[in-house]
Every structure is written in C-alpha cells, then in structure tokens.
C-alpha cells in the first residue's frame, strides 16, 4: 500500500507542470515541514506560536530559478495568514520584496481548499489549491497558479506536490 501511494504521488509530480507556487497556507504549522513538486521545493519551520519562516526554490520555465526567503504570520489560527518575503535571481528583473495574504478553510475529510495572493515590487502571483492529508505527516497538494511579472509574459498552470511534516 505504501509503495502504491508513493508511486502515485511521484507519478503526479512528474506529470504536473507547476507546483506549490507560494507558501501553502493551511498546512499545519507544527515543527518543520517541507514540500517538493515539479518546479519547486520548500522547507519551513515555526519559530514562534504565530510565526513561520521558510525558504523556497522555484525553477520557472521562462524566468530561470528564483529563491524566496519568506515569513507567514497567522492572524486567525492558520486560516488567515499574512505573507511576506524577499525573492531574488529573477531573470530580467530586480530582486523583489513582496507581501500578501493566504486564506484557507478548516479540514473536511482531510481536504482543505486555499487561496493566496502576493504582490512584489516587480510581480504579482495568485494561487488556488487543495491540500489533502494522507497520513502520518504526509500530504498532497493540487493547485493552479498565475505568476505575473511586470516585464514579460505571465506563467500559469496546474501543479501538484507532496508535503511532509516532521
């Protein structure tokens, strides 16, 4: 059964176009967690009861790789979060400070819809998605994201990824 779940998750990741475009809200802020998808990976940890910091690596189709150093601050549980960070190595653009908001619903049968929107000095980025808790800290994410740089074409697509909470 475990091999089947792992094979299904890996197959979905390999076949998806974009995954986890911004830090995923609603994933429980307990200890350290990480995630990986077809275009990016992240790791984050809670440093205070309402504050999580993290790092995300994104490999965009047209804009090369980007690094995000970010923070999430929980306003209402983990269902409404303020997002902020610094993104560098943005091909054709200057480094950018950004801020935004993430909202999610409580889990229902392991499913949790969410949406995020961040605005930087050189881009906007929106995402809607669905988290699914599999078991023992392992989760699955499906999303649609739209990256809108000030200079250049928008990059958007459907993605998938897996998350793990340590």
PDB file of C-alpha atoms in Angstrom:
ATOM      1  CA  UNK A   1       0.000   0.000   0.000  1.00  0.00           C
ATOM      2  CA  UNK A   2       2.821   2.413   0.894  1.00  0.00           C
ATOM      3  CA  UNK A   3       4.571   1.688  -2.413  1.00  0.00           C
ATOM      4  CA  UNK A   4       1.349   2.368  -4.309  1.00  0.00           C
ATOM      5  CA  UNK A   5       0.851   5.719  -2.536  1.00  0.00           C
ATOM      6  CA  UNK A   6       4.469   6.725  -3.171  1.00  0.00           C
ATOM      7  CA  UNK A   7       4.273   5.670  -6.830  1.00  0.00           C
ATOM      8  CA  UNK A   8       1.022   7.612  -7.309  1.00  0.00           C
ATOM      9  CA  UNK A   9       2.473  10.744  -5.689  1.00  0.00           C
ATOM     10  CA  UNK A  10       5.684  10.573  -7.725  1.00  0.00           C
ATOM     11  CA  UNK A  11       3.770   9.981 -10.953  1.00  0.00           C
ATOM     12  CA  UNK A  12       1.567  13.001 -10.303  1.00  0.00           C
ATOM     13  CA  UNK A  13       4.581  15.189  -9.526  1.00  0.00           C
ATOM     14  CA  UNK A  14       6.399  14.117 -12.687  1.00  0.00           C
ATOM     15  CA  UNK A  15       3.373  14.782 -14.901  1.00  0.00           C
ATOM     16  CA  UNK A  16       2.347  18.145 -13.391  1.00  0.00           C
ATOM     17  CA  UNK A  17       3.529  21.459 -14.832  1.00  0.00           C
ATOM     18  CA  UNK A  18       3.884  23.671 -11.752  1.00  0.00           C
ATOM     19  CA  UNK A  19       3.630  23.010  -8.041  1.00  0.00           C
ATOM     20  CA  UNK A  20       3.265  24.996  -4.838  1.00  0.00           C
ATOM     21  CA  UNK A  21       3.741  28.437  -6.295  1.00  0.00           C
ATOM     22  CA  UNK A  22       3.740  30.283  -2.985  1.00  0.00           C
ATOM     23  CA  UNK A  23       3.992  29.016   0.569  1.00  0.00           C
ATOM     24  CA  UNK A  24       0.893  26.895   1.080  1.00  0.00           C
ATOM     25  CA  UNK A  25      -1.460  28.234   3.763  1.00  0.00           C
ATOM     26  CA  UNK A  26      -3.364  25.884   5.978  1.00  0.00           C
ATOM     27  CA  UNK A  27      -0.649  23.232   6.161  1.00  0.00           C
ATOM     28  CA  UNK A  28      -0.347  22.760   9.935  1.00  0.00           C
ATOM     29  CA  UNK A  29       2.371  24.939  11.461  1.00  0.00           C
ATOM     30  CA  UNK A  30       3.895  22.256  13.668  1.00  0.00           C
ATOM     31  CA  UNK A  31       7.666  21.867  13.828  1.00  0.00           C
ATOM     32  CA  UNK A  32       9.430  21.671  10.471  1.00  0.00           C
ATOM     33  CA  UNK A  33       7.769  20.844   7.169  1.00  0.00           C
ATOM     34  CA  UNK A  34       8.888  20.595   3.586  1.00  0.00           C
ATOM     35  CA  UNK A  35       7.435  20.053   0.169  1.00  0.00           C
ATOM     36  CA  UNK A  36       8.511  19.183  -3.328  1.00  0.00           C
ATOM     37  CA  UNK A  37       6.843  19.486  -6.715  1.00  0.00           C
ATOM     38  CA  UNK A  38       7.792  19.522 -10.368  1.00  0.00           C
ATOM     39  CA  UNK A  39       9.035  23.119 -10.358  1.00  0.00           C
ATOM     40  CA  UNK A  40       9.978  23.880  -6.766  1.00  0.00           C
ATOM     41  CA  UNK A  41      10.712  22.789  -3.261  1.00  0.00           C
ATOM     42  CA  UNK A  42      10.460  24.446   0.133  1.00  0.00           C
ATOM     43  CA  UNK A  43      11.299  23.978   3.786  1.00  0.00           C
ATOM     44  CA  UNK A  44       9.902  25.994   6.665  1.00  0.00           C
ATOM     45  CA  UNK A  45       9.751  25.955  10.426  1.00  0.00           C
ATOM     46  CA  UNK A  46       7.705  27.599  13.126  1.00  0.00           C
ATOM     47  CA  UNK A  47       9.815  29.991  15.185  1.00  0.00           C
ATOM     48  CA  UNK A  48       7.032  31.456  17.378  1.00  0.00           C
ATOM     49  CA  UNK A  49       3.416  30.468  18.086  1.00  0.00           C
ATOM     50  CA  UNK A  50       2.126  32.567  15.157  1.00  0.00           C
ATOM     51  CA  UNK A  51       5.266  32.969  13.011  1.00  0.00           C
ATOM     52  CA  UNK A  52       6.761  30.588  10.457  1.00  0.00           C
ATOM     53  CA  UNK A  53       9.849  31.300   8.352  1.00  0.00           C
ATOM     54  CA  UNK A  54      10.995  29.434   5.278  1.00  0.00           C
ATOM     55  CA  UNK A  55      12.974  29.109   2.082  1.00  0.00           C
ATOM     56  CA  UNK A  56      11.588  28.173  -1.346  1.00  0.00           C
ATOM     57  CA  UNK A  57      13.441  27.352  -4.574  1.00  0.00           C
ATOM     58  CA  UNK A  58      11.441  27.817  -7.814  1.00  0.00           C
ATOM     59  CA  UNK A  59      12.587  26.801 -11.307  1.00  0.00           C
ATOM     60  CA  UNK A  60      10.393  28.802 -13.688  1.00  0.00           C
ATOM     61  CA  UNK A  61      10.068  27.987 -17.401  1.00  0.00           C
ATOM     62  CA  UNK A  62      10.881  31.445 -18.745  1.00  0.00           C
ATOM     63  CA  UNK A  63      12.441  33.206 -15.761  1.00  0.00           C
ATOM     64  CA  UNK A  64      15.057  30.726 -14.512  1.00  0.00           C
ATOM     65  CA  UNK A  65      15.395  29.794 -10.867  1.00  0.00           C
ATOM     66  CA  UNK A  66      14.207  32.067  -8.078  1.00  0.00           C
ATOM     67  CA  UNK A  67      14.905  31.984  -4.357  1.00  0.00           C
ATOM     68  CA  UNK A  68      12.311  33.044  -1.804  1.00  0.00           C
ATOM     69  CA  UNK A  69      13.029  33.796   1.827  1.00  0.00           C
ATOM     70  CA  UNK A  70       9.625  34.276   3.457  1.00  0.00           C
ATOM     71  CA  UNK A  71       7.572  34.540   6.633  1.00  0.00           C
ATOM     72  CA  UNK A  72       3.953  33.657   7.399  1.00  0.00           C
ATOM     73  CA  UNK A  73       2.107  35.261  10.299  1.00  0.00           C
ATOM     74  CA  UNK A  74      -1.129  33.624  11.484  1.00  0.00           C
ATOM     75  CA  UNK A  75      -3.908  36.145  12.074  1.00  0.00           C
ATOM     76  CA  UNK A  76      -6.807  33.703  12.640  1.00  0.00           C
ATOM     77  CA  UNK A  77      -5.472  30.253  13.502  1.00  0.00           C
ATOM     78  CA  UNK A  78      -3.675  29.140  10.365  1.00  0.00           C
ATOM     79  CA  UNK A  79      -6.703  30.037   8.219  1.00  0.00           C
ATOM     80  CA  UNK A  80      -5.821  33.681   7.536  1.00  0.00           C
ATOM     81  CA  UNK A  81      -2.134  34.475   7.159  1.00  0.00           C
ATOM     82  CA  UNK A  82      -0.073  37.497   6.243  1.00  0.00           C
ATOM     83  CA  UNK A  83       2.707  36.516   3.828  1.00  0.00           C
ATOM     84  CA  UNK A  84       5.903  38.438   3.225  1.00  0.00           C
ATOM     85  CA  UNK A  85       9.321  37.801   1.805  1.00  0.00           C
ATOM     86  CA  UNK A  86      12.209  38.591  -0.471  1.00  0.00           C
ATOM     87  CA  UNK A  87      12.665  36.972  -3.904  1.00  0.00           C
ATOM     88  CA  UNK A  88      15.972  37.085  -5.778  1.00  0.00           C
ATOM     89  CA  UNK A  89      17.524  35.780  -9.020  1.00  0.00           C
ATOM     90  CA  UNK A  90      14.506  36.923 -11.008  1.00  0.00           C
ATOM     91  CA  UNK A  91      15.707  36.722 -14.623  1.00  0.00           C
ATOM     92  CA  UNK A  92      15.231  40.076 -16.381  1.00  0.00           C
ATOM     93  CA  UNK A  93      14.012  41.755 -13.170  1.00  0.00           C
ATOM     94  CA  UNK A  94      15.446  43.190  -9.975  1.00  0.00           C
ATOM     95  CA  UNK A  95      15.176  41.386  -6.653  1.00  0.00           C
ATOM     96  CA  UNK A  96      11.807  41.998  -5.056  1.00  0.00           C
ATOM     97  CA  UNK A  97      10.264  42.347  -1.611  1.00  0.00           C
ATOM     98  CA  UNK A  98       6.693  41.068  -1.535  1.00  0.00           C
ATOM     99  CA  UNK A  99       3.659  40.819   0.723  1.00  0.00           C
ATOM    100  CA  UNK A 100       0.233  39.291   0.574  1.00  0.00           C
ATOM    101  CA  UNK A 101      -2.403  37.161   2.209  1.00  0.00           C
ATOM    102  CA  UNK A 102      -3.284  33.470   2.364  1.00  0.00           C
ATOM    103  CA  UNK A 103      -6.690  32.089   3.324  1.00  0.00           C
ATOM    104  CA  UNK A 104      -7.823  28.511   3.874  1.00  0.00           C
ATOM    105  CA  UNK A 105     -10.804  26.633   5.247  1.00  0.00           C
ATOM    106  CA  UNK A 106     -10.756  24.098   8.071  1.00  0.00           C
ATOM    107  CA  UNK A 107     -10.076  20.487   7.019  1.00  0.00           C
ATOM    108  CA  UNK A 108     -13.141  18.486   5.973  1.00  0.00           C
ATOM    109  CA  UNK A 109     -12.492  14.763   5.445  1.00  0.00           C
ATOM    110  CA  UNK A 110      -8.782  15.551   5.051  1.00  0.00           C
ATOM    111  CA  UNK A 111      -9.413  18.141   2.302  1.00  0.00           C
ATOM    112  CA  UNK A 112      -8.626  21.825   2.662  1.00  0.00           C
ATOM    113  CA  UNK A 113      -9.119  24.466  -0.081  1.00  0.00           C
ATOM    114  CA  UNK A 114      -6.923  27.593  -0.002  1.00  0.00           C
ATOM    115  CA  UNK A 115      -6.009  30.717  -1.956  1.00  0.00           C
ATOM    116  CA  UNK A 116      -3.034  33.092  -1.842  1.00  0.00           C
ATOM    117  CA  UNK A 117      -2.196  36.401  -3.446  1.00  0.00           C
ATOM    118  CA  UNK A 118       1.149  38.194  -3.156  1.00  0.00           C
ATOM    119  CA  UNK A 119       2.363  41.448  -4.701  1.00  0.00           C
ATOM    120  CA  UNK A 120       6.019  42.295  -5.144  1.00  0.00           C
ATOM    121  CA  UNK A 121       7.780  45.353  -6.437  1.00  0.00           C
ATOM    122  CA  UNK A 122       8.162  43.573  -9.828  1.00  0.00           C
ATOM    123  CA  UNK A 123       5.450  40.873  -9.919  1.00  0.00           C
ATOM    124  CA  UNK A 124       2.051  39.639  -8.731  1.00  0.00           C
ATOM    125  CA  UNK A 125       1.290  35.985  -8.017  1.00  0.00           C
ATOM    126  CA  UNK A 126      -2.005  34.232  -7.308  1.00  0.00           C
ATOM    127  CA  UNK A 127      -2.762  30.629  -6.429  1.00  0.00           C
ATOM    128  CA  UNK A 128      -5.779  28.497  -5.587  1.00  0.00           C
ATOM    129  CA  UNK A 129      -5.443  24.926  -4.483  1.00  0.00           C
ATOM    130  CA  UNK A 130      -6.451  21.965  -2.401  1.00  0.00           C
ATOM    131  CA  UNK A 131      -4.449  20.230   0.323  1.00  0.00           C
ATOM    132  CA  UNK A 132      -5.129  16.604   1.225  1.00  0.00           C
ATOM    133  CA  UNK A 133      -3.729  14.972   4.361  1.00  0.00           C
ATOM    134  CA  UNK A 134      -2.805  11.373   3.561  1.00  0.00           C
ATOM    135  CA  UNK A 135      -1.394  10.080   6.871  1.00  0.00           C
ATOM    136  CA  UNK A 136       1.499  10.352   9.335  1.00  0.00           C
ATOM    137  CA  UNK A 137       2.506  13.884   8.313  1.00  0.00           C
ATOM    138  CA  UNK A 138       2.362  13.174   4.572  1.00  0.00           C
ATOM    139  CA  UNK A 139       0.146  15.413   2.451  1.00  0.00           C
ATOM    140  CA  UNK A 140      -0.700  16.052  -1.185  1.00  0.00           C
ATOM    141  CA  UNK A 141      -1.352  19.380  -2.918  1.00  0.00           C
ATOM    142  CA  UNK A 142      -3.034  20.230  -6.226  1.00  0.00           C
ATOM    143  CA  UNK A 143      -3.134  23.849  -7.387  1.00  0.00           C
ATOM    144  CA  UNK A 144      -3.448  26.398 -10.161  1.00  0.00           C
ATOM    145  CA  UNK A 145      -1.085  29.346 -10.097  1.00  0.00           C
ATOM    146  CA  UNK A 146      -0.530  32.507 -12.122  1.00  0.00           C
ATOM    147  CA  UNK A 147       2.819  34.341 -11.943  1.00  0.00           C
ATOM    148  CA  UNK A 148       2.526  37.845 -13.441  1.00  0.00           C
ATOM    149  CA  UNK A 149       5.862  39.676 -13.812  1.00  0.00           C
ATOM    150  CA  UNK A 150       5.929  43.384 -14.637  1.00  0.00           C
ATOM    151  CA  UNK A 151       8.223  42.690 -17.619  1.00  0.00           C
ATOM    152  CA  UNK A 152       7.497  39.588 -19.676  1.00  0.00           C
ATOM    153  CA  UNK A 153       4.790  37.010 -20.145  1.00  0.00           C
ATOM    154  CA  UNK A 154       2.601  35.505 -17.444  1.00  0.00           C
ATOM    155  CA  UNK A 155       3.387  31.947 -16.391  1.00  0.00           C
ATOM    156  CA  UNK A 156       0.449  29.865 -15.231  1.00  0.00           C
ATOM    157  CA  UNK A 157      -0.509  26.244 -14.904  1.00  0.00           C
ATOM    158  CA  UNK A 158      -1.805  23.373 -12.836  1.00  0.00           C
ATOM    159  CA  UNK A 159       0.582  21.720 -10.420  1.00  0.00           C
ATOM    160  CA  UNK A 160       0.875  19.073  -7.777  1.00  0.00           C
ATOM    161  CA  UNK A 161       3.232  18.310  -4.958  1.00  0.00           C
ATOM    162  CA  UNK A 162       3.764  16.390  -1.756  1.00  0.00           C
ATOM    163  CA  UNK A 163       4.390  17.829   1.695  1.00  0.00           C
ATOM    164  CA  UNK A 164       5.777  16.237   4.823  1.00  0.00           C
ATOM    165  CA  UNK A 165       5.568  17.496   8.411  1.00  0.00           C
ATOM    166  CA  UNK A 166       8.407  16.371  10.734  1.00  0.00           C
TER     167      UNK A 166
END
